[in-house]
Coordinates of C-alpha atoms in Angstrom, one line a residue:
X16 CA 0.0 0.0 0.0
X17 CA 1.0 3.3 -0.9
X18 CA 2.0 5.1 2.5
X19 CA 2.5 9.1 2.5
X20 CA 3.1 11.8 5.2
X21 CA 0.5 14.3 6.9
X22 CA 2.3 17.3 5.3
X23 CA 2.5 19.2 2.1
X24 CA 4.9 16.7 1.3
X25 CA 6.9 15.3 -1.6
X26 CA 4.3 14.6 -4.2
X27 CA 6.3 12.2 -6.0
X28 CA 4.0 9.3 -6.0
X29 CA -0.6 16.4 0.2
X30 CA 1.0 18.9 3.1
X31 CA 2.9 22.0 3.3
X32 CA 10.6 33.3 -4.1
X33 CA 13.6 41.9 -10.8
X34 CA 15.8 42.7 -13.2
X35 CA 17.0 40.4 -16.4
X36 CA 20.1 40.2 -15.6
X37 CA 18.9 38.5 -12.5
X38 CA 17.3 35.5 -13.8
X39 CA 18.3 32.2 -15.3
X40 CA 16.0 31.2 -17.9
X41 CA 14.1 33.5 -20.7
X42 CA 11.6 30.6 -22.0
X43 CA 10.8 28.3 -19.0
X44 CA 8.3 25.5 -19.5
X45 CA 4.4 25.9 -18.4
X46 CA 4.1 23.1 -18.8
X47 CA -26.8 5.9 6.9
X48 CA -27.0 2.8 5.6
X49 CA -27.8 0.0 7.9
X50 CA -24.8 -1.2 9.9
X51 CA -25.0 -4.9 10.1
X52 CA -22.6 -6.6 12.1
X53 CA -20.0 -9.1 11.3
X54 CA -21.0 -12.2 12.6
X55 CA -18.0 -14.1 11.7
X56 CA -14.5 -13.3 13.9
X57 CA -11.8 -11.8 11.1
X58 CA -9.7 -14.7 10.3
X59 CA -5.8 -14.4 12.0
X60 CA -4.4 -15.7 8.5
X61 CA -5.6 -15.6 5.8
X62 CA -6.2 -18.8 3.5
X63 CA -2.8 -19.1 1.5
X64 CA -5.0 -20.8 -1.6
X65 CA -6.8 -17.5 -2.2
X66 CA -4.6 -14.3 -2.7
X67 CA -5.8 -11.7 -0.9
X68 CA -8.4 -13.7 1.5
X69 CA -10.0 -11.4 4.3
X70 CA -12.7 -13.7 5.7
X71 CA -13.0 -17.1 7.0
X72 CA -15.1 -18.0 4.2
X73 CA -13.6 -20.2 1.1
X74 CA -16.0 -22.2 0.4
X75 CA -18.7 -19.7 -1.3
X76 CA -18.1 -19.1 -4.6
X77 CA -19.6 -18.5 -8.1
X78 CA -18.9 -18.9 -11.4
X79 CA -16.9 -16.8 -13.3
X80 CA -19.7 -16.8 -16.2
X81 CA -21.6 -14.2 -13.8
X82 CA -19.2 -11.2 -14.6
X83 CA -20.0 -11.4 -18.0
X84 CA -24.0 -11.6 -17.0
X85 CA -23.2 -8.8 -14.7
X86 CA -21.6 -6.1 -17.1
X87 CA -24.5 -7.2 -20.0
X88 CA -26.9 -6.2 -17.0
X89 CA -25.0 -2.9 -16.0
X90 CA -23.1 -1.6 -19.1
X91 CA -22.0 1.4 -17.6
X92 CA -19.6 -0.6 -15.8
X93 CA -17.9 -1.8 -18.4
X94 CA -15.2 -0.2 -17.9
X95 CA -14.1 -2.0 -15.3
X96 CA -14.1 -5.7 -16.3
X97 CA -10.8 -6.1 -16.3
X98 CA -10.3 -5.3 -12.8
X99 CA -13.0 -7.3 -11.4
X100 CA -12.2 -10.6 -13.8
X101 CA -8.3 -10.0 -12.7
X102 CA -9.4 -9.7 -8.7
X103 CA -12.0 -12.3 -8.7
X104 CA -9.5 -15.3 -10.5
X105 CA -7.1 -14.6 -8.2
X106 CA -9.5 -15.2 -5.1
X107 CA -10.8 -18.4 -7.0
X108 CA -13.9 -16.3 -7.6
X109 CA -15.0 -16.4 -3.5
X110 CA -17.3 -14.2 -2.5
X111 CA -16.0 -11.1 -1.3
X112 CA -18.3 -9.4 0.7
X113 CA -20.2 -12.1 1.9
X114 CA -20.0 -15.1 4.3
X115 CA -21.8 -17.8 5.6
X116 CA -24.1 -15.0 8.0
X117 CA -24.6 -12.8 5.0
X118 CA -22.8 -9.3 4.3
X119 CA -20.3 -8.2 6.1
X120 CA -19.7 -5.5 8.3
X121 CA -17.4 -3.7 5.7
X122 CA -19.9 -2.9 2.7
X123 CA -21.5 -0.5 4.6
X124 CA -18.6 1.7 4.7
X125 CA -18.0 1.9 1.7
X126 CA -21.9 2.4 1.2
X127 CA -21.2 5.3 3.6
X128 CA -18.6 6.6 1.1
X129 CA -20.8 6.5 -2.3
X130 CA -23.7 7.8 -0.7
X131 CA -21.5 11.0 0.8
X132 CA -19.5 11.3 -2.4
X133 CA -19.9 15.1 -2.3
X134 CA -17.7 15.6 0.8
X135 CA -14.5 14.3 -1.9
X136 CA -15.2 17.7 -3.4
X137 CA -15.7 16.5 -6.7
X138 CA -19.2 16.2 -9.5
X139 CA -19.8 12.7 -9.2
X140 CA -22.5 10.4 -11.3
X141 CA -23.0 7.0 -9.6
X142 CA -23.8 4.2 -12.2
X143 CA -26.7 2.5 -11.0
X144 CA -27.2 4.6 -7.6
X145 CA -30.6 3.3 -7.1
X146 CA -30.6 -0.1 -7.9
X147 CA -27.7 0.2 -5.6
X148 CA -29.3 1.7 -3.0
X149 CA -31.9 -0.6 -3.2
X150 CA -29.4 -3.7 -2.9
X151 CA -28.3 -2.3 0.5
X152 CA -31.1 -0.5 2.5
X153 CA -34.1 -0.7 0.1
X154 CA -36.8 1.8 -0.1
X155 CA -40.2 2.6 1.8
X156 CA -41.4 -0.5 -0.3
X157 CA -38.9 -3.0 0.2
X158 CA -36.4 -4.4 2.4
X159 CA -32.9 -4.3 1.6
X160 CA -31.2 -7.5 0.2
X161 CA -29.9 -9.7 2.1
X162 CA -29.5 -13.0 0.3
X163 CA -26.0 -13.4 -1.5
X164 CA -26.0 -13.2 -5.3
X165 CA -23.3 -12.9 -7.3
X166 CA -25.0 -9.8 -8.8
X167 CA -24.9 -7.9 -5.7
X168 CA -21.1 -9.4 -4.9
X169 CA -20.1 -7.6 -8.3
X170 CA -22.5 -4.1 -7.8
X171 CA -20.0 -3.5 -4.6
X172 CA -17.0 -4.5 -5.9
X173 CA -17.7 -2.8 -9.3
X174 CA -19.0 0.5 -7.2
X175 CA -16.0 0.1 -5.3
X176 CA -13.7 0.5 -8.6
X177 CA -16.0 3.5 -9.6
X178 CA -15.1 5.1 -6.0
X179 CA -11.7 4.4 -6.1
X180 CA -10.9 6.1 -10.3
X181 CA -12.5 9.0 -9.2
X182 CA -12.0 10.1 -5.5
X183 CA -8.2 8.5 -5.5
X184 CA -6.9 8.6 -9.0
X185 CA -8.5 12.3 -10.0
X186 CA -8.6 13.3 -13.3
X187 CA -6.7 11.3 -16.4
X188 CA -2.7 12.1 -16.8
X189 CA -3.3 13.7 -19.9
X190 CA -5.3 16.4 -18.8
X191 CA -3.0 17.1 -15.5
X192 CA -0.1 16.8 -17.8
X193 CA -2.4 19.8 -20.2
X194 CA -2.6 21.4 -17.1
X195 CA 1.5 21.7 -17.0
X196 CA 1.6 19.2 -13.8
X197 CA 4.8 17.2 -14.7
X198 CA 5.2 15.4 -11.8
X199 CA 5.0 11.8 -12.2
X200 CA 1.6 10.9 -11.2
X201 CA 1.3 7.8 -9.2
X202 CA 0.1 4.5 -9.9
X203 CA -2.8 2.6 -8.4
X204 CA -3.9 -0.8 -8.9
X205 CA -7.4 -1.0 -7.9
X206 CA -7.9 -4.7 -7.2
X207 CA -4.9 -5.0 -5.2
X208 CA -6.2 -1.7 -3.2
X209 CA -9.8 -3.4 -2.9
X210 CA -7.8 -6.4 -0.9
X211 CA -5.4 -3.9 0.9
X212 CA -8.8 -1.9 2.1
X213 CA -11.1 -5.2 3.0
X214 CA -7.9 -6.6 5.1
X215 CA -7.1 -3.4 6.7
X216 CA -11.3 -3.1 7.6
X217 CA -11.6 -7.1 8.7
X218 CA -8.5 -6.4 11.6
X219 CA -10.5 -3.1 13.3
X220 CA -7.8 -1.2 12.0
X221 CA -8.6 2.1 9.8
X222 CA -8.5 2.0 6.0
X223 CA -5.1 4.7 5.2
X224 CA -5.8 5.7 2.0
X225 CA -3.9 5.8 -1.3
X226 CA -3.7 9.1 -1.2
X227 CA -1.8 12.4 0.2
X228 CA -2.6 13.1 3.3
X229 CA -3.3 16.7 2.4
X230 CA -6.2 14.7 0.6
X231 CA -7.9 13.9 4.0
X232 CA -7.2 16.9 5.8
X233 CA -8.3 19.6 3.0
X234 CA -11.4 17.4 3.1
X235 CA -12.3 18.0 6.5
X236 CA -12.0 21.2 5.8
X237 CA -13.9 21.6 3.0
X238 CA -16.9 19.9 5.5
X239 CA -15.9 22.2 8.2
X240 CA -16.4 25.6 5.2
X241 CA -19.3 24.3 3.3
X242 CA -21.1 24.2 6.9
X243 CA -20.3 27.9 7.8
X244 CA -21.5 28.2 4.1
X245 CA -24.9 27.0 5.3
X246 CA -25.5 28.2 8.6
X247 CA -25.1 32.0 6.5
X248 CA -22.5 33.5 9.3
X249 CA -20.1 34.5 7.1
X250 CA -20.0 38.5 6.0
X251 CA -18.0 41.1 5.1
X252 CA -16.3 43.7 7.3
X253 CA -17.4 46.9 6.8
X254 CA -14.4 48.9 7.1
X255 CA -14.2 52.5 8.2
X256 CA -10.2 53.0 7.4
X257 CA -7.8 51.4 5.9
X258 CA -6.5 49.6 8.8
X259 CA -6.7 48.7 12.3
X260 CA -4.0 47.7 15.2
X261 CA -3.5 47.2 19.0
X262 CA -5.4 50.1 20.7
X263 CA -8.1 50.7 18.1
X264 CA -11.3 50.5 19.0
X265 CA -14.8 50.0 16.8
X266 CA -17.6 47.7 15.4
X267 CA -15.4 46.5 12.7
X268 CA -12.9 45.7 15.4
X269 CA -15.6 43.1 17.0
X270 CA -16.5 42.7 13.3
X271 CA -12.6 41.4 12.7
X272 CA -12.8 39.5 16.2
X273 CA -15.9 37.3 14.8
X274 CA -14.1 37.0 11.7
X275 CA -10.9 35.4 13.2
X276 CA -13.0 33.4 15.5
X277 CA -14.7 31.6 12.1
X278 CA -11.6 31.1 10.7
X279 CA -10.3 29.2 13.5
X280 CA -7.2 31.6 14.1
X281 CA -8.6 33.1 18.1
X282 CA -10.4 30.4 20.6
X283 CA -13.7 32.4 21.4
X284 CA -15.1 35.4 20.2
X285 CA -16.3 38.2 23.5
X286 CA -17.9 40.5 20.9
X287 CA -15.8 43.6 22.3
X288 CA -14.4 46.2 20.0
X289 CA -11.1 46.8 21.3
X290 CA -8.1 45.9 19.8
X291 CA -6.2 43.5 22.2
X292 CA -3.2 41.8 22.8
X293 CA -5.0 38.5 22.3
X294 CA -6.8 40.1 19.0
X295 CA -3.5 41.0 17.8
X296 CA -2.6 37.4 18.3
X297 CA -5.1 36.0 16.4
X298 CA -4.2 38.6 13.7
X299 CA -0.4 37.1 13.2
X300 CA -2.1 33.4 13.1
X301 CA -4.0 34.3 10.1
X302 CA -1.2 36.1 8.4
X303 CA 1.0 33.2 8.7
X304 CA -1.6 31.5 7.1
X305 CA -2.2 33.6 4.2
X306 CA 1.8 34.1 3.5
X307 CA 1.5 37.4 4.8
X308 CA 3.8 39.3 7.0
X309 CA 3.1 38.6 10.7
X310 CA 3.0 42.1 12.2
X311 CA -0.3 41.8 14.0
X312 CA -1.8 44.8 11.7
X313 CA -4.7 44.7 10.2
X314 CA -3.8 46.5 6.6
X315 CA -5.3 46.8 3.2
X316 CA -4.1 43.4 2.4
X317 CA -5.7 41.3 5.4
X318 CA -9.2 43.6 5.0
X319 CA -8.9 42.2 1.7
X320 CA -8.6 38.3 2.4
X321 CA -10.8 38.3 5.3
X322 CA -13.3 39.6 2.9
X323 CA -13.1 36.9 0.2
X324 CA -16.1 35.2 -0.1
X325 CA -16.1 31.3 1.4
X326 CA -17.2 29.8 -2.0
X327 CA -13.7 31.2 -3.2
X328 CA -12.3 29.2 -0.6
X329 CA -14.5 26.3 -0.8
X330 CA -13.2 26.1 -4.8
X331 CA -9.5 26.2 -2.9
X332 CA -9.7 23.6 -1.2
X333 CA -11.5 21.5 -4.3
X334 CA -8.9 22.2 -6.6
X335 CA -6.1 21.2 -4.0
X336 CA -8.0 17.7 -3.5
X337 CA -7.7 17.3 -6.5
X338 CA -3.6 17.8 -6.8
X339 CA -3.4 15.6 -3.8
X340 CA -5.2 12.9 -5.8
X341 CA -2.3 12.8 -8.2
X342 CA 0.5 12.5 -5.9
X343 CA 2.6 8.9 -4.8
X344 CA 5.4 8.0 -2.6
X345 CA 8.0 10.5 -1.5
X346 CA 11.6 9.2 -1.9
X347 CA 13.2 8.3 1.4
X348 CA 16.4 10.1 3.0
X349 CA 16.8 14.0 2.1
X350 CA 14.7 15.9 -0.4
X351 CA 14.0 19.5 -0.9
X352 CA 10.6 20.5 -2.0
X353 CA 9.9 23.9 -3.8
X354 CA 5.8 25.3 -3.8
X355 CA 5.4 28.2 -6.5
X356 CA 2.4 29.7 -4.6
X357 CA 4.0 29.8 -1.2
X358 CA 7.6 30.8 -2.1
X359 CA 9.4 28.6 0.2
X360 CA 11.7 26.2 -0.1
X361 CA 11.8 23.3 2.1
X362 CA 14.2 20.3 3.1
X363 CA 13.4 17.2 4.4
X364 CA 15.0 14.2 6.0
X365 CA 12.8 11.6 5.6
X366 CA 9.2 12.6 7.2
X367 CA 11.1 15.5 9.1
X368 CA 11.4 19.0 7.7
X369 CA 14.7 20.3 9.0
X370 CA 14.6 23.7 7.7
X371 CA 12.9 26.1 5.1
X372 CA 14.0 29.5 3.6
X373 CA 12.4 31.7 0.9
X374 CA 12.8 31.6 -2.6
X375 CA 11.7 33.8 -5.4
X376 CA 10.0 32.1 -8.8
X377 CA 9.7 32.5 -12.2
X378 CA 7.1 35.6 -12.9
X379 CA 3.6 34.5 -14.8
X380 CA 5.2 35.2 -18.0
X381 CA 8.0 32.9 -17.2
X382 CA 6.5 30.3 -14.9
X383 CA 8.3 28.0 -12.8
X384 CA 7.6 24.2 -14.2
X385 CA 5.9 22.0 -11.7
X386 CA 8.4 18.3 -12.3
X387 CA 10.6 16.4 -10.6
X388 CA 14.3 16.0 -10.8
X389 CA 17.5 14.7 -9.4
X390 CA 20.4 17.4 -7.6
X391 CA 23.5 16.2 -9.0
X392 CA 26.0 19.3 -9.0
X393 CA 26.4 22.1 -6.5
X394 CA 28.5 25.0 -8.7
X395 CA 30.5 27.5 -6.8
X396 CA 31.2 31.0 -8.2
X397 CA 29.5 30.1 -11.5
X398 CA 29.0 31.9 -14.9
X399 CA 25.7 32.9 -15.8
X400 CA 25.4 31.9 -19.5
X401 CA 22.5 34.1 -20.9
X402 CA 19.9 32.4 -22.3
X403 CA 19.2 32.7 -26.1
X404 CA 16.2 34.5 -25.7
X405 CA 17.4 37.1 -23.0
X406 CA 20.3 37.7 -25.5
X407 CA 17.8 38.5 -28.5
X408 CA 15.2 40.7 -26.8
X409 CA 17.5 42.3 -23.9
X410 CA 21.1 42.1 -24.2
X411 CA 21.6 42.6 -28.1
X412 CA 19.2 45.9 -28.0
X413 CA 21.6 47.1 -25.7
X414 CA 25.0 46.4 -26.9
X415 CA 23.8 47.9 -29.8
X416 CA 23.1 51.5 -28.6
X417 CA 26.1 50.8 -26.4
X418 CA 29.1 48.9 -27.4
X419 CA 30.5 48.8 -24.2
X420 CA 27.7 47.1 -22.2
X421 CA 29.2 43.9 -22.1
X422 CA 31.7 45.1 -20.1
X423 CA 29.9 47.2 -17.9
X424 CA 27.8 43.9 -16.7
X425 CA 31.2 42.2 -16.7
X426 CA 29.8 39.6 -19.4
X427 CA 31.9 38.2 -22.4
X428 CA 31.7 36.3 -25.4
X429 CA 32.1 32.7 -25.4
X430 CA 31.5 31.1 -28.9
X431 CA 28.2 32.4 -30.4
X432 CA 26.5 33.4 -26.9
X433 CA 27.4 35.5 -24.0
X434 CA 28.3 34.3 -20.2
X435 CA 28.5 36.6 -17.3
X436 CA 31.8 35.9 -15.0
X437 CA 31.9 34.9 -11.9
X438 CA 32.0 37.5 -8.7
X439 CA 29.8 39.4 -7.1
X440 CA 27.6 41.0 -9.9
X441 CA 26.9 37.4 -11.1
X442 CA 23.0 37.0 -11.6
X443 CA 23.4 33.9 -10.1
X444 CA 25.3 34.9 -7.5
X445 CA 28.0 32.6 -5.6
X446 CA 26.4 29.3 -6.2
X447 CA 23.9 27.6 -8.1
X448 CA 22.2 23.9 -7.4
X449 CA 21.6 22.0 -10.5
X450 CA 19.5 18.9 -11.2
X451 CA 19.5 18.3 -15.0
X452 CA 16.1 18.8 -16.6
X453 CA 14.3 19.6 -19.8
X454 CA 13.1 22.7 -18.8
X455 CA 16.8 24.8 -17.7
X456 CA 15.7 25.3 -14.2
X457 CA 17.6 25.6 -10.8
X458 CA 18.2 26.5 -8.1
X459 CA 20.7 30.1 -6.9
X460 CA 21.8 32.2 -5.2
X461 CA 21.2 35.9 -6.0
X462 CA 22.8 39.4 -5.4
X463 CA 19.5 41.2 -5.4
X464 CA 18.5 40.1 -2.0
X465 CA 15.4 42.9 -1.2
X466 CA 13.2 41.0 -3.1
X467 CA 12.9 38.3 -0.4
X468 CA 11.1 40.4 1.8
X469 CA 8.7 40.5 -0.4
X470 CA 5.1 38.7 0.4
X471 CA 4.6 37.5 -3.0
X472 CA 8.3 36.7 -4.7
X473 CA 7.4 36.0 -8.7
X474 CA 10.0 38.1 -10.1
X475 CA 12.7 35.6 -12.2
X476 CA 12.8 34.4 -15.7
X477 CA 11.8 30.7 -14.2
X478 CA 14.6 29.7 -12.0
X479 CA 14.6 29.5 -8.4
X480 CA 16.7 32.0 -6.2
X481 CA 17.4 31.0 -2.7
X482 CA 17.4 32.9 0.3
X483 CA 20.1 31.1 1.9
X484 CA 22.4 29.3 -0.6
X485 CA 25.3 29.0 1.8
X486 CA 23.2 26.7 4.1
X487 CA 21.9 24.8 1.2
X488 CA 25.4 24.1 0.1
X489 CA 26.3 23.2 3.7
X490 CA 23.4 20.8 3.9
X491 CA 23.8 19.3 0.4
X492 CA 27.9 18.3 1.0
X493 CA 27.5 17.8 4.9
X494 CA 29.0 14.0 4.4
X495 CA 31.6 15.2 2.2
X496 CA 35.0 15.1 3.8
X497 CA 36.5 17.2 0.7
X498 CA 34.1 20.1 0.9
X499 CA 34.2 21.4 4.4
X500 CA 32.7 24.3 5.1
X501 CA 36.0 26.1 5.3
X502 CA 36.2 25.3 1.1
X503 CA 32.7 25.7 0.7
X504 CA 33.6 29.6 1.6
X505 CA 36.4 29.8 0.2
X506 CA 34.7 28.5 -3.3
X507 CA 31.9 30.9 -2.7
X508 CA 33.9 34.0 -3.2
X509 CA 37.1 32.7 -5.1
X510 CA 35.4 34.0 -8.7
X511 CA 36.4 30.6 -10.1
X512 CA 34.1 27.9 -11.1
X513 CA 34.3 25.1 -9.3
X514 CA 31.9 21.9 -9.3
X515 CA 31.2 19.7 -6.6
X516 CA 29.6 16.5 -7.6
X517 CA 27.3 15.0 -4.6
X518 CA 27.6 11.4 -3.7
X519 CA 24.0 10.6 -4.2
X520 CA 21.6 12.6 -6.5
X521 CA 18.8 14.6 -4.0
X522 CA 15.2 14.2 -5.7
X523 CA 13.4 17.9 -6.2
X524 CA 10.1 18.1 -6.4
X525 CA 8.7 21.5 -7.9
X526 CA 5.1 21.9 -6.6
X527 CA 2.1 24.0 -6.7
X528 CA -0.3 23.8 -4.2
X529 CA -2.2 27.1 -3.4
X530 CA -4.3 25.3 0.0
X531 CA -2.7 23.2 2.0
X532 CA -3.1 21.5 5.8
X533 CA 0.0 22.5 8.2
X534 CA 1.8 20.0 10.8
X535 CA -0.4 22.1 13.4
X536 CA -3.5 21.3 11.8
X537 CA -4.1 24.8 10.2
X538 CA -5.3 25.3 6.8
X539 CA -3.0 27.7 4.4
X540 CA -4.0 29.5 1.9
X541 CA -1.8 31.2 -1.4
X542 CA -2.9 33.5 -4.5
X543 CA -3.2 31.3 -7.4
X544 CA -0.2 33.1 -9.3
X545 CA -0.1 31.1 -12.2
X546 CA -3.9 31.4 -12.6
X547 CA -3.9 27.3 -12.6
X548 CA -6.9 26.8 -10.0
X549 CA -9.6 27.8 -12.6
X550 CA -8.4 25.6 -15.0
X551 CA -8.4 22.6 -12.7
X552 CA -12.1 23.2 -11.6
X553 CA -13.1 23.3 -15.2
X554 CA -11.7 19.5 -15.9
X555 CA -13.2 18.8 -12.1
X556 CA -16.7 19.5 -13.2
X557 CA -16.0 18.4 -16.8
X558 CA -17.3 14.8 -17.8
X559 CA -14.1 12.8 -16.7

């Protein structure tokens, strides 16, 4: 079974950046049921003869004429007849979710599932919903079925495989791959997942899902919005000025006390006007979360977030499900993970993050691609070789009005392009991280350092500057006994190029999540820079 982390983490296989000389690449890629109990103890080992056995039972069985029967019954399940002749031969075609007492205690969880399917946060037609239904807890006119039949033994399992393409696997690769999501999607075998899910039931232990955790956690919260949605108690803060801190006083003071109280970000809500300490409190909370600056103000920018309507939000957290549906396995070991819309980067050892720093990201007309790669090479005082298309539409223009620009940028020609040497005018400044890729991108260092102190950091040509390169090289040649961090310093400002080739490539992951669930339990929310989110909901709530 696919196992993943409760973080924005790795999505490899879910929880958790001005000028042109500055910048690295000029053309970077886009790219209730009834509950019936289990009368039968779960079996302590399962029968060897049967792959995948969850139940005392063998002997009940049928004939494997009865899937064809069942799909010429129910067409619309066609599409899944290879998964439910590949998972019923290799269980010698015994019943599944039945035993010698009748159904077991496990089909009405996943009843449970189909019959909620709106709290996955996704437009979802159930094949057969009512004759369904009608197989599990009948209507006003008739019981619910309890005899076994191979017809109902394939409705669940072939319901099961309808649940499981949509609310794990998410849209098709080709149309995450349109939406410039390369990543490598992960893999999920349905029949071996339906085993996985009816052992992990039958032993009292919960079903994890094959899924990012994110995927769980955004969904509680996108119960936890649609409810506030209904009960109406949202509004909008009717502001008097432009801002608000510790001392002021006024309704839209209480008004911005009630609203922090829905959000989650203060513990109860007193209904006085006056600015607090504890106000003030709850203020930096929901800055955090928003990728704001935590000063405890309430500005232009916080009026303004606070006063986006829930359904914005709501469409957020759909979109994000959606991402975290796409996800598999993080790598073990270290790996650094880079997320567009919050401008961080962040390193991990194993399930641990040990550290995170800022980074600025490719602007939207030269977005940052969302893939995975491999750091092989850490470069020390590097050249910056322009980039054809910088050269053409910036550089040229120039040296032609003035034939000593070159040399005033302390660039040169090498062949039939132009390089910028190393020191410390270099756009890339004293280091650069690179992890060979189709698309030119990685990470560096930078001599315009302002911009970090920046909320929103979408200012280079595509590649990624880092706020703290020196640690980064530190952490990437700790076990390195010929790059100390005496060399490492002394490469750094040496204005020679030197390479230092790690021991084991680093996986990167390039992400772009714009909600995600903290280690704290706290929702975060970014600005869609990239104007992706849109796009996603329209292939959501497009026919799959």
């Amino acid at each position: 079974r696919i196992r993943m982390k409760p973080r924005l983490c790795h999505t490899l296989y879910a929880l958790f950046l001005p000028a042109a000389l500055q910048s690295c690449n000029g053309n970077s890629a886009e790219k209730s049921p009834m509950t019936r109990t289990d009368t039968v103890p779960a079996s302590k080992k399962a029968d060897a003869s049967i792959p995948g056995n969850f139940s005392p039972q063998t002997r009940l069985r049928f004939d494997s004429s009865e899937i064809d029967a069942f799909l010429s019954k129910y067409p619309e399940l066609r599409e899944f007849g290879k998964e439910l002749r590949r998972f019923y031969k290799g269980r010698g075609y015994a019943y599944a979710w039945f035993d010698e007492n009748g159904l077991i205690e496990q089909t009405s969880d996943l009843f449970y599932r189909i019959e909620n399917i709106t709290d996955e946060g996704i437009p979802f037609h159930v094949p057969y919903m009512k004759e369904y239904r009608l197989m599990m807890v009948g209507d006003e006119n008739n019981e619910p079925r309890t005899e076994r039949s191979p017809e109902m033994e394939l409705m669940i399992t072939a319901q099961y495989f309808h649940y499981a393409k949509d609310a794990w696997a998410g849209i098709p690769e080709s149309k995450s791959m349109a939406l410039d999501w390369y990543l490598p999607r992960k893999r999920l075998g349905y029949d071996v997942l339906l085993d996985s899910m009816l052992n992990t039931l039958s032993d009292g232990r919960p079903i994890q899902e094959p899924v990012n955790p994110q995927y769980a956690l955004l969904r509680n919260y996108l119960k936890r919005f649609r409810e506030i949605e209904k009960k109406g108690t949202w509004f909008t803060i009717k502001a008097d000025k432009s801002g608000y801190r510790l001392g002021d006083t006024g309704r839209a003071v209480a008004e911005i006390r009630r609203k922090l109280f829905l959000a989650g970000d203060l513990a109860r809500d007193d209904g006085t006007g006056t600015f607090d300490a504890a106000l003030e409190e709850g203020v930096k909370r929901y800055q955090t979360r928003y990728g704001l600056t935590p000063d405890g103000k309430v500005g232009r920018a916080v009026l303004q977030e606070m006063n986006e309507p829930l359904s914005k939000r709501i469409r957020q957290i759909v979109v994000n499900m959606e991402r975290a549906r796409w996800v598999g396995p993080e790598p073990p070991g270290d790996h650094l993970v880079v997320n567009i819309p919050q401008f961080e980067l962040m390193v991990y050892r194993n399930d641990s993050l040990l550290w995170s720093c800022r980074v600025v990201v490719g602007k939207e007309a030269n977005k940052t691609a969302i893939f995975q790669g491999q750091l092989k090479y850490v470069v020390f005082s590097p050249y910056w070789n322009v980039p054809a298309s910088i050269l053409n539409k910036e550089i040229m223009p120039k040296l032609r009005r003035n034939p000593g620009y070159l040399a005033s940028q302390h660039m040169e020609w090498n062949g039939n392009g132009v390089r910028q040497k190393p020191g410390p005018w270099n756009a890339l400044g004293r280091v650069k991280f690179l992890f060979p890729n189709s698309y030119s991108m990685y990470l560096h260092d930078t001599p315009s350092k302002s911009l970090f102190e920046q909320d929103k950091r979408a200012f280079s040509h595509g590649c990624i500057r880092v706020s703290e390169p020196r640690r980064l090289a530190l952490h990437l040649l700790h076990d390195d006994p010929d790059w100390p961090p005496s060399r490492i310093d002394e490469a750094m400002e040496s204005g020679r190029e030197q390479y230092a080739t790690l021991k084991k490539g680093l996986p990167v992951s390039i992400l772009y999540f714009t909600a995600w669930v903290d280690g704290k339990g706290r929702i975060h929310f970014r600005d869609d820079v990239y104007k992706r989110d849109e796009r996603v909901m329209e292939m959501i709530f497009s026919k799959k």
